[in-house]
Amino acid sequence: MSKINMGNFFEDFHMGQKIIHPLPRTISEGDVSLYIAFTGSRFALHSSDVVAKQMGYDKRPIDDILMFHLTFGKSVQDISLNAIANLGYAEISFPNPVYIGDTVSMTSTVIGLKENSNGKSGVVYVHSIGINQDGAEVLNFKRWVMVHKKDKTTNSGIKKIPEFKESTPICEEINIPTIKAVDTDASGGKFFFEDYEKGERLNHPEGITIDNSDHTLATKLYQNNAKVHFNDHMMKSTPMGQRLMYGGIIISMARTISFNGLQNAQWVYAINSGAHANPTYAGDTIYAYTEVLDVIDHQREDIGLLRLRTIAVKNQKSSEITSPKDEDGKYLKNIVLDLDYTVVIPKKKTEK
Amino acid sequence: MSKINMGNFFEDFHMGQKIIHPLPRTISEGDVSLYIAFTGSRFALHSSDVVAKQMGYDKRPIDDILMFHLTFGKSVQDISLNAIANLGYAEISFPNPVYIGDTVSMTSTVIGLKENSNGKSGVVYVHSIGINQDGAEVLNFKRWVMVHKKDKTTNSGIKKIPEFKESTPICEEINIPTIKAVDTDASGGKFFFEDYEKGERLNHPEGITIDNSDHTLATKLYQNNAKVHFNDHMMKSTPMGQRLMYGGIIISMARTISFNGLQNAQWVYAINSGAHANPTYAGDTIYAYTEVLDVIDHQREDIGLLRLRTIAVKNQKSSEITSPKDEDGKYLKNIVLDLDYTVVIPKKKTEK
Amino acid sequence: MSKINMGNFFEDFHMGQKIIHPLPRTISEGDVSLYIAFTGSRFALHSSDVVAKQMGYDKRPIDDILMFHLTFGKSVQDISLNAIANLGYAEISFPNPVYIGDTVSMTSTVIGLKENSNGKSGVVYVHSIGINQDGAEVLNFKRWVMVHKKDKTTNSGIKKIPEFKESTPICEEINIPTIKAVDTDASGGKFFFEDYEKGERLNHPEGITIDNSDHTLATKLYQNNAKVHFNDHMMKSTPMGQRLMYGGIIISMARTISFNGLQNAQWVYAINSGAHANPTYAGDTIYAYTEVLDVIDHQREDIGLLRLRTIAVKNQKSSEITSPKDEDGKYLKNIVLDLDYTVVIPKKKTEK
């Protein structure tokens, strides 16, 4: 038996299978600093213990998207190392905060399998749960990937496709401390829950260029070992001709760029769906704009939610994009992310 | 009212205006490690708790220039986002040490305004003060920037220019612990206050090349969001044709390279003035030499000060430069920094 | 007397000379995160406090190779700044674990000197010992470098060549806590000491491309100031034409890539010898394969050792390499590292 782990192929998965992903990760101050260096993120809650305490925390929590990358990265070896394509994800939620010193780990359950009619590949659907060292859930999501088959001459015909909710449900309890005060001098933004309207559009002015070291250092930090991101020698013989950027890099950049206009929306509550419409490579400059899809009140007096759609664009100002899709419903070639997600934002009464 | 913050234009400033810059920042071990990775800095006091304790500290303090970048970066959004040019700074001082875990923040006061006669822009003079979580001053400086006007058809004719001291004053009290002992085996340098002479020149032999990821990761870490440093897509349509390096990167490199010959001068007491004589871009190799402008004794028995002028040069050995300026008083095209600053250096009696 | 330290030349060394290398270094969480970002290393013991505790540690220890770089880097200024070539090293051992917060420093003793017959250079042999803040040995090795002479007209004829052991001796006591349990779900590998056979070969599938920022940021983090790694301006006028990568970068990449197949071999016990067969530059993609040279039982019931030879290859899959040398015993031009080292791996009884 070979000691080399070549990842799983379509035949290696079965319905209900539980996969414990290796490599629990202790999140450190170094990870937090590196995330700021990679993105330039300016959300005050994640940069400052003083701000976090003023708001009602004991100390600054980890940025949700950083935690996502560090936890998600563990599943690549088992789920998507042999992926032809990451097809989608759904119902991503962030049930509990994570702090410096916490150790996150992840398990997945196979919830769907569909063999493609050509017999060469199939789609695997998994439900993945990340927990901290005390067993509390910190990440919960479903995703589906198309993976190669080992034996391309047979076809099981399996077709078990799970149903997904159109958006991540919003719970009555939200595990965020009661927000005592939001100092707008510290957060850099004067707008609260009540200030946003459904249909509103925010053209974030910043554009940030990503280089090869930026995205490969980040993806290595996340211990995401998908070859397409690191191996230029291999990629040179593919149609892409170079290393492909990890899609999560673009999610991080879009979120970072969205700061200007959403400074007080410092928590990602859920990601409802996302499409990496086109690939990104070193040298691309990322811009973004955000549409407010919905304004969602909550029983809590201190916070509400905004359902947002952030569109990331490469090498073109976001203000120049009217719609990310053309008349035939196809993404324009410069669109690199279409992210539907929900953030928490304090209400005006918390303003200080 | 737009939720997008486009930064301030000349008309947005008025005399005496107080600006609280957002985003207090907790400085972490990660920031310190990244700074060493960016610069290769070898000053022992900032690298080693053992050395710091031996000298009289409880633990290693943050490198003054790193603290400067992390604090200064906060002011870019409000002061210099729409800057045409960073014209100068004066009277920079570092009144108190900063440690890992401290949270720094900054406020500025407008102390001068001068509208340019063409009506298109004006110069804004600010006095900025950085404090830690206890309110102690950790950074104090004045700077002036030329910023665009919104309305280019009017001209207020305002002309209030503050006066600056030729150098940062030296206080009777210096907030550095009494230096108990300097172990030259640990610091790597055998020279103390008494060993330096006015007029002496040190040709530091090292040259360090900076790439795009190096300088953009650093500038993002400092949460300095000036577009010229990050947005290659935008810069391609400017005469520069590429991303401009943040001037602070060169200050850091010059200081790092000056280690060889100034190993025991581990504190920056003040920056008297500085000129970024020419721009720097990815791929440039930075060299530096230092002239001792003055040797300044202090009433303290353990320390004295050196006023230094460090000249940073790109793509040419510093030993080949006789003077940074030509016969007409213009900087040579390879000179990238002319920094006049004051450092603290222990006296011989502290040698161990 | 010049204050500039130009490093030592052959004439500056004498037999028995003790050199205390400056700059004790406190190892931080930031260093650990950066090492993961540079390499993508996935050894669970170094990534997770939870895993470390389960195995019998109080907290996660520092990766041995990271500690090596941070300690070794201190010796460059004194030993190899004027090196023409790093000729070899021997008997490298890692006597005690190092943790976040520990401060490492290093001293060297000259144990051999051989002047070359051309009078232009000589070989210096040193025995270097790294210790932590309590004086416990954490690194012990011998190396020899060829350095320039200052005066090329004389020749002392000195020829004192020390003898080296063929491999680092294995002690009866190994300073690793008794391994309580190895959770293979966490470590990602199912193979233990008893599973490996002498002569076995592991073709690690991953390839990782290294860019200029990657290797220069790492080498600066290690405060290794050898000019050839940083100064592109200087290197452009050499036959290499560009910055040369620090050989330690390749050791780190080889070790990281060897994870797939050696997941439970989480400790480097010794490095017996190593050859940097060919130089590496930015843009090279590193692959590796490992041969099991020997399986070495130990009196301890929980652990054994494997003597390994990991061959790193650039820009070619490691599985395509039959032997790293051609018929004449010369390294193939794509071979960049031939590393003979010994790792500790738990026995089956620790499996959980």
Coordinates of C-alpha atoms in Angstrom, one line a residue, chain A residues 29-30 33-34 36-42 44 47-51 60 185-186 188 190-191 195-196 200 202-203 205-209 211 213-214 260-261 285 287 315-316, chain B residues 1-6 20-31 34 38 77 100-101 103 133 212-213 216-217 220-223 225 227 230-234 236 243:
Chain A
E29 CA -1.4 36.7 16.6
G30 CA 0.9 36.0 13.6
S33 CA -1.1 40.2 11.4
L34 CA -0.5 38.3 8.2
I36 CA -4.0 42.4 7.6
A37 CA -0.8 42.4 5.5
F38 CA -2.5 40.3 2.8
T39 CA -5.6 42.3 2.6
G40 CA -5.1 45.7 4.2
S41 CA -8.3 45.0 6.1
R42 CA -9.4 47.9 8.3
A44 CA -11.7 48.1 13.8
S47 CA -7.6 45.3 14.7
S48 CA -8.0 46.7 18.2
D49 CA -8.5 45.2 21.6
V50 CA -9.5 48.6 22.9
V51 CA -12.3 48.8 20.3
R60 CA -10.6 41.3 19.6
D185 CA -14.4 57.8 15.5
A186 CA -12.7 54.5 16.0
G188 CA -14.3 55.1 10.7
K190 CA -21.0 56.9 10.6
F191 CA -23.7 54.6 9.2
D195 CA -29.2 54.0 7.4
Y196 CA -29.2 51.3 4.7
E200 CA -28.9 50.8 -2.5
L202 CA -22.1 51.3 -2.9
N203 CA -19.3 51.8 -5.4
P205 CA -13.4 53.3 -4.8
E206 CA -10.3 51.2 -3.9
G207 CA -8.5 48.8 -6.2
I208 CA -5.8 46.5 -4.9
T209 CA -3.4 44.6 -7.1
D211 CA 1.0 39.5 -6.8
S213 CA 3.8 36.1 -3.4
D214 CA 0.8 37.7 -1.9
N260 CA -15.5 51.9 2.6
G261 CA -19.3 52.3 3.0
T285 CA -6.2 44.5 -9.7
Y287 CA -12.2 46.4 -7.4
N315 CA -8.8 45.5 -13.9
Q316 CA -11.8 47.8 -14.2
Chain B
M1 CA -25.5 61.6 1.3
S2 CA -23.1 59.1 -0.1
K3 CA -21.8 56.5 2.3
I4 CA -18.5 56.3 0.5
N5 CA -15.6 58.3 2.1
M6 CA -13.6 59.9 -0.6
I20 CA -9.7 61.8 15.3
H21 CA -8.3 59.2 12.9
P22 CA -10.2 55.9 13.0
L23 CA -8.9 52.4 13.7
P24 CA -6.9 52.1 16.9
R25 CA -4.4 49.3 16.4
T26 CA -3.3 46.7 18.8
I27 CA 0.4 45.9 18.0
S28 CA 1.1 42.2 18.1
E29 CA 4.0 39.7 17.9
G30 CA 2.9 39.2 14.3
D31 CA 3.6 42.8 13.4
L34 CA 6.6 40.9 9.8
F38 CA 10.2 43.2 5.6
Q77 CA -7.6 58.4 4.9
I100 CA 3.5 44.2 22.2
G101 CA -0.2 44.4 23.2
T103 CA -3.0 49.9 21.2
Q133 CA -4.3 52.8 25.4
N212 CA 6.2 44.4 -5.2
S213 CA 5.0 42.0 -2.6
T216 CA 2.6 46.3 -0.6
L217 CA 2.4 43.7 2.2
K220 CA -1.2 47.0 3.9
L221 CA 0.0 45.8 7.3
Y222 CA 0.3 49.5 8.3
Q223 CA -3.3 50.0 7.1
N225 CA -4.5 52.9 2.1
K227 CA -4.0 54.2 -3.7
F230 CA -1.6 49.3 -4.3
N231 CA -3.4 49.9 -7.5
D232 CA -1.3 48.9 -10.4
H233 CA -4.3 49.2 -12.8
M234 CA -4.7 52.9 -11.9
K236 CA -0.4 52.2 -15.3
R243 CA 2.9 51.3 -8.2

